Every structure is written in structure tokens, then in C-alpha cells.
Short mmCIF file of C-alpha atoms in Angstrom, two decimals:
data_model
loop_
_atom_site.label_atom_id
_atom_site.label_comp_id
_atom_site.label_asym_id
_atom_site.label_seq_id
_atom_site.Cartn_x
_atom_site.Cartn_y
_atom_site.Cartn_z
CA ASP A 13 121.51 91.81 79.22
CA GLY A 14 119.03 91.34 82.03
CA GLY A 15 115.71 89.85 81.14
CA ILE A 16 113.34 86.92 81.17
CA THR A 17 113.88 83.85 79.04
CA GLN A 18 111.06 81.48 78.22
CA SER A 19 111.56 78.17 76.50
CA PRO A 20 110.63 76.53 74.30
CA LYS A 21 109.05 79.08 71.97
CA TYR A 22 106.70 76.44 70.55
CA LEU A 23 105.47 73.30 72.29
CA PHE A 24 103.13 70.51 71.28
CA ARG A 25 101.27 68.32 73.73
CA LYS A 26 99.78 64.91 73.16
CA GLU A 27 96.61 63.75 74.89
CA GLY A 28 97.24 62.70 78.48
CA GLN A 29 100.70 64.23 78.55
CA ASN A 30 102.12 66.70 81.03
CA VAL A 31 104.41 69.39 79.64
CA THR A 32 106.65 71.90 81.42
CA LEU A 33 107.31 75.46 80.30
CA SER A 34 110.53 77.06 81.45
CA CYS A 35 110.92 80.61 82.77
CA GLU A 36 114.24 82.04 83.94
CA GLN A 37 115.04 85.62 84.98
CA ASN A 38 118.32 87.35 85.79
CA LEU A 39 116.78 90.61 86.99
CA ASN A 40 117.05 89.63 90.67
CA HIS A 41 113.29 90.07 90.98
CA ASP A 42 111.43 88.56 93.90
CA ALA A 43 108.03 88.21 92.23
CA MET A 44 107.21 86.03 89.23
CA TYR A 45 103.95 85.34 87.39
CA TRP A 46 102.43 83.07 84.78
CA TYR A 47 99.70 84.35 82.45
CA ARG A 48 97.67 82.77 79.71
CA GLN A 49 96.72 84.79 76.63
CA ASP A 50 93.88 83.69 74.35
CA PRO A 51 92.66 85.49 71.22
CA GLY A 52 90.17 88.24 72.04
CA GLN A 53 90.77 87.99 75.79
CA GLY A 54 92.91 89.87 78.25
CA LEU A 55 95.77 88.14 80.01
CA ARG A 56 94.63 85.87 82.81
CA LEU A 57 96.75 85.03 85.85
CA ILE A 58 97.52 81.33 86.40
CA TYR A 59 99.97 81.36 89.33
CA TYR A 60 102.25 83.85 91.01
CA SER A 61 105.11 83.74 93.48
CA GLN A 62 106.35 86.60 95.62
CA ILE A 63 109.22 84.74 97.23
CA VAL A 64 111.20 81.53 96.88
CA ASN A 65 109.39 78.38 98.03
CA ASP A 66 106.03 80.14 98.06
CA PHE A 67 103.40 80.54 95.34
CA GLN A 68 99.71 81.32 95.10
CA LYS A 69 96.92 80.35 92.71
CA GLY A 70 95.66 82.95 90.30
CA ASP A 71 92.31 83.13 88.59
CA ILE A 72 92.67 80.03 86.39
CA ALA A 73 95.02 77.65 88.24
CA GLU A 74 93.07 74.43 87.59
CA GLY A 75 95.07 71.99 85.49
CA TYR A 76 98.38 73.78 86.12
CA SER A 77 101.18 73.45 88.67
CA VAL A 78 104.31 75.46 89.48
CA SER A 79 107.38 75.40 91.68
CA ARG A 80 109.71 78.11 92.94
CA GLU A 81 112.82 76.39 94.24
CA LYS A 82 115.17 79.13 93.05
CA LYS A 83 114.71 82.87 92.80
CA GLU A 84 115.61 82.83 89.12
CA SER A 85 113.29 80.06 88.00
CA PHE A 86 109.51 79.58 87.93
CA PRO A 87 108.55 76.61 85.72
CA LEU A 88 104.92 75.95 84.80
CA THR A 89 103.58 72.43 84.22
CA VAL A 90 100.48 72.03 82.12
CA THR A 91 98.92 68.78 83.27
CA SER A 92 96.59 66.42 81.45
CA ALA A 93 93.80 67.80 83.64
CA GLN A 94 93.91 71.04 81.64
CA LYS A 95 91.44 70.21 78.89
CA ASN A 96 91.96 73.31 76.78
CA PRO A 97 95.68 74.09 77.00
CA THR A 98 96.12 75.65 73.55
CA ALA A 99 97.21 79.23 74.25
CA PHE A 100 100.11 81.66 74.42
CA TYR A 101 101.77 81.47 77.84
CA LEU A 102 103.61 84.47 79.23
CA CYS A 103 105.94 84.58 82.21
CA ALA A 104 106.61 87.88 83.98
CA SER A 105 108.60 89.20 86.90
CA SER A 106 108.64 92.34 89.01
CA MET A 107 110.91 93.68 91.69
CA ASP A 108 108.34 92.80 94.32
CA GLY A 109 104.64 92.08 94.47
CA ARG A 110 103.49 95.71 94.50
CA SER A 111 101.44 96.77 91.49
CA ASN A 112 103.30 100.06 91.01
CA GLN A 113 106.35 98.12 89.92
CA PRO A 114 106.46 97.41 86.17
CA GLN A 115 106.22 93.79 85.13
CA HIS A 116 108.85 92.51 82.72
CA PHE A 117 107.59 89.82 80.36
CA GLY A 118 109.29 87.03 78.49
CA ASP A 119 108.55 86.37 74.82
CA GLY A 120 106.13 83.57 75.54
CA THR A 121 105.60 79.91 74.74
CA ARG A 122 102.90 78.90 72.29
CA LEU A 123 101.38 75.58 73.29
CA SER A 124 99.32 73.51 70.88
CA ILE A 125 97.62 70.14 71.00
CA LEU A 126 98.67 67.36 68.64
CA LYS B 14 83.28 92.62 88.46
CA ASN B 15 86.32 94.64 87.45
CA GLN B 16 86.47 95.34 83.73
CA VAL B 17 88.76 97.14 81.30
CA GLU B 18 87.39 97.97 77.86
CA GLN B 19 89.53 99.26 75.01
CA SER B 20 88.56 100.90 71.78
CA PRO B 21 88.87 100.63 68.92
CA GLN B 22 89.60 96.90 68.60
CA SER B 23 91.79 97.62 65.62
CA LEU B 24 93.08 100.64 63.78
CA ILE B 25 94.97 101.29 60.55
CA ILE B 26 96.81 104.58 60.06
CA LEU B 27 99.36 106.02 57.65
CA GLU B 28 102.93 106.44 58.74
CA GLY B 29 103.54 109.88 60.20
CA LYS B 30 99.96 110.36 61.40
CA ASN B 31 98.88 110.64 65.02
CA CYS B 32 96.37 108.37 66.74
CA THR B 33 94.62 107.98 70.09
CA LEU B 34 93.62 104.74 71.75
CA GLN B 35 90.97 104.63 74.47
CA CYS B 36 90.63 102.69 77.71
CA ASN B 37 87.57 102.74 79.99
CA TYR B 38 87.61 100.86 83.27
CA THR B 39 85.22 99.91 86.04
CA VAL B 40 87.89 98.86 88.52
CA SER B 41 87.39 99.86 92.13
CA PRO B 42 89.21 100.84 94.19
CA PHE B 43 91.84 102.26 91.86
CA SER B 44 95.57 101.97 92.42
CA ASN B 45 97.23 102.55 89.06
CA LEU B 46 96.85 102.20 85.30
CA ARG B 47 99.50 101.10 82.86
CA TRP B 48 99.85 100.81 79.11
CA TYR B 49 101.81 98.01 77.45
CA LYS B 50 102.94 97.50 73.84
CA GLN B 51 102.93 93.93 72.55
CA ASP B 52 104.53 93.05 69.23
CA THR B 53 103.16 89.97 67.48
CA GLY B 54 104.57 86.81 69.04
CA ARG B 55 106.40 88.72 71.77
CA GLY B 56 105.75 89.61 75.39
CA PRO B 57 104.25 92.98 76.42
CA VAL B 58 106.59 95.86 77.18
CA SER B 59 105.63 98.54 79.69
CA LEU B 60 105.11 102.05 78.25
CA THR B 61 103.70 104.04 81.20
CA ILE B 62 102.34 103.61 84.71
CA MET B 63 100.06 106.27 86.24
CA THR B 64 98.69 106.58 89.74
CA PHE B 65 95.53 108.37 90.84
CA SER B 66 97.28 111.72 91.19
CA GLU B 67 98.87 111.70 87.73
CA ASN B 68 96.85 112.81 84.74
CA THR B 69 99.51 112.61 82.05
CA LYS B 70 102.75 110.75 81.45
CA SER B 71 104.96 110.59 78.40
CA ASN B 72 107.43 108.06 77.04
CA GLY B 73 108.96 109.42 73.85
CA ARG B 74 106.22 109.65 71.21
CA TYR B 75 103.73 107.96 73.54
CA THR B 76 101.62 110.10 75.88
CA ALA B 77 99.11 108.58 78.26
CA THR B 78 96.37 110.54 80.00
CA LEU B 79 94.20 109.55 82.92
CA ASP B 80 90.88 110.95 84.13
CA ALA B 81 90.19 109.12 87.38
CA ASP B 82 86.82 110.85 87.77
CA THR B 83 85.41 109.45 84.53
CA LYS B 84 87.58 106.31 84.73
CA GLN B 85 89.04 106.84 81.31
CA SER B 86 92.55 106.76 79.91
CA SER B 87 93.95 107.39 76.48
CA LEU B 88 97.24 106.65 74.76
CA HIS B 89 98.28 109.16 72.12
CA ILE B 90 100.92 108.20 69.58
CA THR B 91 102.59 111.06 67.75
CA ALA B 92 104.16 110.86 64.29
CA SER B 93 103.57 107.13 63.99
CA GLN B 94 106.25 104.81 62.63
CA LEU B 95 106.01 101.37 61.07
CA SER B 96 107.54 99.97 64.26
CA ASP B 97 104.50 101.19 66.22
CA SER B 98 102.48 98.38 64.63
CA ALA B 99 101.53 96.26 67.62
CA SER B 100 98.80 95.60 70.15
CA TYR B 101 98.43 98.13 72.95
CA ILE B 102 97.09 96.80 76.22
CA CYS B 103 95.57 98.81 79.08
CA VAL B 104 95.96 97.30 82.56
CA VAL B 105 94.38 98.52 85.80
CA SER B 106 95.22 97.62 89.38
CA ASP B 107 92.56 97.76 92.10
CA THR B 108 94.94 97.19 95.00
CA GLY B 109 98.58 97.59 95.73
CA THR B 110 99.46 94.09 94.55
CA ALA B 111 100.42 92.95 91.07
CA SER B 112 98.39 89.78 91.48
CA LYS B 113 95.19 91.81 91.14
CA LEU B 114 95.60 93.32 87.69
CA THR B 115 92.75 93.55 85.18
CA PHE B 116 93.90 93.41 81.56
CA GLY B 117 92.07 94.87 78.59
CA THR B 118 91.86 92.90 75.36
CA GLY B 119 94.03 95.42 73.53
CA THR B 120 93.87 97.61 70.43
CA ARG B 121 95.59 96.24 67.37
CA LEU B 122 97.38 99.10 65.56
CA GLN B 123 98.73 98.77 62.04
CA VAL B 124 100.86 101.58 60.59
CA THR B 125 101.15 101.50 56.81
CA LEU B 126 103.08 103.39 54.13
#
């Protein structure tokens, strides 16, 4: 089945530690996105990529980094500079970067601080 | 600042009943509006996408309406089922790019016996 796979489902970070969240898609989509979801707030865009080897900052990119070396993969690193990383992280993809294309989401990674 | 407001925040209904969720937006210009269903601990799943020229769109028991003049949308769920228990999120695009979406905070629906 085609879809988006995020791993791990749960992740714990120690102080000063960088952690990487995995996102893989087999939908042959060009565009991929990372969102953060906090209780009582709408999803907020962290980074997005419309093509391999290119990505752009979203609204809340500080403390995060990404790479897009392969079409299928868009990993997100939460660095120690992100002081409030506890949240539900969602990866999404769409056929291209146009907003009339539906976004397909993974089932998220819940990140907590130890 | 673009905003999407949803009401009610939460709703409890009996199985088999109908319900309507509301979405008001102050996004300009307007490109399209979509509704997503998000089960607890899962990613959102797209239900409908509507452009300026569409005022209604259905997906099974889900029917979305759009009034672009008043900047309001509603999602009507017919003959609710226990599996409809989820959060429903309204999302509005102000341009033609998916990087400029404004997400509502969602309505939490619980369907009970």
C-alpha cells in the first residue's frame, strides 16, 4: 500500500541531545512537509521541500533542520536549540506544491523530554 | 493575520444522529478550503477540498458547504457512527501553494451509544 511512514512513534530526548525523526513516502510525491501539532493549536509548518535537494523554512523553523537527499525521504532533526520540543510531529506529502492537491499525512511521532 | 476559527471546540452526540461543524475564516485572498478528519494519535486524513466556485462537496456521509461571501464553511455528518469520533480540522489556503495553509484548531467529536 502506498503511504507515508513515520518512525519512531514515540521518542524521548535528553537535555542537549539532537534527535532525528524519520519520514518515508512511496507515493512518488515531489513535495514533503513537516508540521508540529500542540494541544489547542492548529498545525504549524516547520519545513517543506518541493523537490529533491531543496527545502524551505516554514513558520517555526528555529531549532530544527531537515535534508532531502532522496525523493522518498525527508528526515527532521530536532536540535538542542529547540527549547520546547515536546509535541506531536506530523510529516506530509503531496503530488506537488500546489494547495489544491490533497496532503497525505503519516501517523506522527510524539516527542517528549526526559 | 490569516485566521481559521472552528466551533464548537467539542461535541458529544448519540450514534445515528446528525451534526454540523462550523468553520469561519479571515484568510485573504482565498484559494481553497479543506476538511480533514484526525483520529486520536493518527495523522489527518483529507475529507474534502473546495475552491471558490464550489459551494458543496460530499464524501459519503460527510457534506461540506462553503459560502465564500461570508467566509464560512460547515461540515455536516449524517447518521453518525462510533467511528466518526475524531477531531475535524478546517484548513484554508490563501495562495496556490501548500506551504501557505492556515489550520484551524479543530472540533473534537465524540459519538456515543
